[in-house]
Short mmCIF file of C-alpha atoms in Angstrom, two decimals:
data_model
loop_
_atom_site.label_atom_id
_atom_site.label_comp_id
_atom_site.label_asym_id
_atom_site.label_seq_id
_atom_site.Cartn_x
_atom_site.Cartn_y
_atom_site.Cartn_z
CA MET A 1 -22.45 -36.54 7.29
CA ASP A 2 -22.52 -33.13 5.76
CA ASN A 3 -24.52 -33.71 2.56
CA ASN A 4 -22.96 -30.59 1.07
CA MET A 5 -19.59 -32.33 1.12
CA ILE A 6 -20.87 -35.10 -1.12
CA ASP A 7 -23.43 -33.24 -3.23
CA ASN A 8 -21.65 -29.97 -3.93
CA GLU A 9 -17.97 -29.14 -3.79
CA PHE A 10 -16.47 -32.44 -2.69
CA SER A 11 -12.99 -32.24 -1.23
CA VAL A 12 -10.92 -35.39 -0.78
CA GLU A 13 -8.81 -33.56 1.78
CA LYS A 14 -11.85 -32.59 3.88
CA ALA A 15 -13.23 -36.10 3.53
CA PHE A 16 -9.95 -37.55 4.84
CA GLU A 17 -10.09 -35.14 7.78
CA ARG A 18 -13.64 -36.26 8.57
CA LEU A 19 -12.64 -39.91 8.21
CA ALA A 20 -9.90 -39.34 10.79
CA GLU A 21 -12.48 -37.78 13.12
CA ILE A 22 -14.83 -40.71 12.58
CA ASN A 23 -12.03 -43.16 13.30
CA SER A 24 -11.24 -41.41 16.58
CA LEU A 25 -14.89 -41.40 17.59
CA LEU A 26 -15.27 -45.10 16.77
CA GLU A 27 -12.28 -45.90 19.00
CA ASN A 28 -14.09 -44.27 21.94
CA PRO A 29 -15.84 -46.94 24.04
CA GLN A 30 -18.31 -44.29 25.25
CA VAL A 31 -19.92 -44.05 21.79
CA SER A 32 -23.16 -46.00 21.62
CA LEU A 33 -23.74 -48.82 19.16
CA LYS A 34 -26.36 -46.75 17.33
CA ASP A 35 -23.98 -43.79 17.00
CA SER A 36 -21.15 -46.12 15.95
CA LEU A 37 -23.32 -47.52 13.17
CA ALA A 38 -24.19 -44.00 11.98
CA LEU A 39 -20.51 -43.01 12.02
CA TYR A 40 -19.55 -46.19 10.16
CA THR A 41 -22.23 -45.52 7.53
CA GLU A 42 -20.96 -41.96 7.09
CA GLY A 43 -17.42 -43.27 6.74
CA VAL A 44 -18.40 -45.78 4.07
CA LYS A 45 -20.16 -43.05 2.08
CA LEU A 46 -17.11 -40.79 2.36
CA VAL A 47 -14.78 -43.59 1.22
CA ASP A 48 -17.05 -44.29 -1.75
CA SER A 49 -17.08 -40.61 -2.68
CA CYS A 50 -13.29 -40.41 -2.38
CA LYS A 51 -12.90 -43.47 -4.57
CA LYS A 52 -15.21 -42.05 -7.24
CA ASN A 53 -13.49 -38.68 -7.14
CA LEU A 54 -10.03 -40.23 -7.46
CA GLU A 55 -11.18 -42.46 -10.33
CA ASP A 56 -12.50 -39.38 -12.14
CA VAL A 57 -9.19 -37.58 -11.65
CA GLU A 58 -7.32 -40.63 -12.92
CA LYS A 59 -9.48 -40.65 -16.08
CA GLU A 60 -8.75 -36.96 -16.65
CA ILE A 61 -5.01 -37.55 -16.26
CA LYS A 62 -5.13 -40.41 -18.77
CA ILE A 63 -6.95 -38.18 -21.26
CA LEU A 64 -4.43 -35.37 -20.77
CA ASN A 65 -1.54 -37.80 -21.28
CA GLU A 66 -3.02 -38.90 -24.61
CA VAL A 67 -3.02 -35.35 -25.97
#
């Protein structure tokens, strides 16, 4: 996984694009078990980052609605 995507300017949209790529690669029977595990691990990290990002946005929206 591109560490810059998680550490710096995270983009949910780019993460979703990468998750789609990962999904396609995991559907390929030519991908080795080792590579599949690495792709799966990357996918889990991306999902976690998306979840955190969306939770942060939700908190901001709640704060703005209180104003």
